[in-house]
GROMACS .gro file of C-alpha atoms in nm:
model
   69
    1GLU     CA    1   5.496  13.676  -6.137
    2ILE     CA    2   5.354  13.943  -6.369
    3LYS     CA    3   5.699  14.055  -6.480
    4LYS     CA    4   5.785  13.696  -6.571
    5LEU     CA    5   5.458  13.655  -6.759
    6LEU     CA    6   5.523  13.970  -6.960
    7SER     CA    7   5.882  13.869  -7.024
    8ASP     CA    8   5.774  13.526  -7.144
    9LEU     CA    9   5.501  13.681  -7.357
   10THR     CA   10   5.747  13.922  -7.517
   11ALA     CA   11   5.993  13.644  -7.586
   12GLY     CA   12   5.716  13.434  -7.735
   13VAL     CA   13   5.613  13.711  -7.972
   14LEU     CA   14   5.972  13.778  -8.076
   15THR     CA   15   6.037  13.411  -8.149
   16GLY     CA   16   5.705  13.365  -8.326
   17GLU     CA   17   5.573  13.116  -8.069
   18VAL     CA   18   5.296  13.354  -7.962
   19GLU     CA   19   5.075  13.533  -8.213
   20ARG     CA   20   5.069  13.909  -8.194
   21GLY     CA   21   4.691  13.919  -8.136
   22THR     CA   22   4.716  13.672  -7.852
   23ALA     CA   23   4.993  13.877  -7.693
   24ILE     CA   24   4.789  14.196  -7.726
   25ALA     CA   25   4.488  14.033  -7.556
   26ALA     CA   26   4.706  13.888  -7.280
   27ASN     CA   27   4.871  14.224  -7.222
   28GLN     CA   28   4.533  14.393  -7.193
   29LEU     CA   29   4.424  14.135  -6.936
   30VAL     CA   30   4.742  14.187  -6.736
   31ASN     CA   31   4.687  14.564  -6.743
   32THR     CA   32   4.329  14.518  -6.627
   33THR     CA   33   4.450  14.299  -6.341
   34LEU     CA   34   4.709  14.556  -6.239
   35ARG     CA   35   4.451  14.836  -6.243
   36ALA     CA   36   4.213  14.627  -6.030
   37LEU     CA   37   4.488  14.552  -5.779
   38GLU     CA   38   4.581  14.920  -5.757
   39LEU     CA   39   4.216  15.018  -5.710
   40GLU     CA   40   4.181  14.761  -5.432
   41ARG     CA   41   4.497  14.892  -5.264
   42ARG     CA   42   4.372  15.249  -5.280
   43TRP     CA   43   4.031  15.149  -5.145
   44LYS     CA   44   4.187  14.972  -4.846
   45GLU     CA   45   4.412  15.272  -4.784
   46THR     CA   46   4.112  15.507  -4.799
   47LEU     CA   47   3.920  15.295  -4.548
   48GLU     CA   48   4.220  15.286  -4.317
   49LEU     CA   49   4.268  15.663  -4.338
   50ASP     CA   50   3.896  15.717  -4.278
   51GLY     CA   51   3.918  15.509  -3.960
   52ARG     CA   52   4.224  15.697  -3.841
   53LEU     CA   53   4.058  16.030  -3.914
   54GLY     CA   54   3.751  15.923  -3.718
   55ALA     CA   55   3.968  15.829  -3.421
   56LEU     CA   56   4.145  16.166  -3.433
   57GLU     CA   57   3.814  16.349  -3.449
   58GLU     CA   58   3.697  16.162  -3.139
   59VAL     CA   59   4.016  16.256  -2.951
   60LEU     CA   60   3.976  16.621  -3.046
   61LYS     CA   61   3.608  16.618  -2.951
   62SER     CA   62   3.690  16.469  -2.611
   63ARG     CA   63   3.967  16.723  -2.558
   64ASP     CA   64   3.737  17.011  -2.651
   65GLU     CA   65   3.467  16.882  -2.414
   66ARG     CA   66   3.718  16.857  -2.124
   67GLN     CA   67   3.845  17.208  -2.190
   68ALA     CA   68   3.493  17.350  -2.214
   69GLY     CA   69   3.375  17.168  -1.901
   0.00000   0.00000   0.00000
């Protein structure tokens, strides 16, 4: 969807159908959207990894307690 939008935007600028300023603003908005999506993806990945790390810590703690007891 974004690739098509950018392609259409580029074609519009090259044919004169879209003003350069409008294209620049649209491109900035697309870039902002992409950065927000990437940030959201990284945040979800961080939360997932944090949960997995917590689970591993619990397993190790239980194992250490069994070995000590």
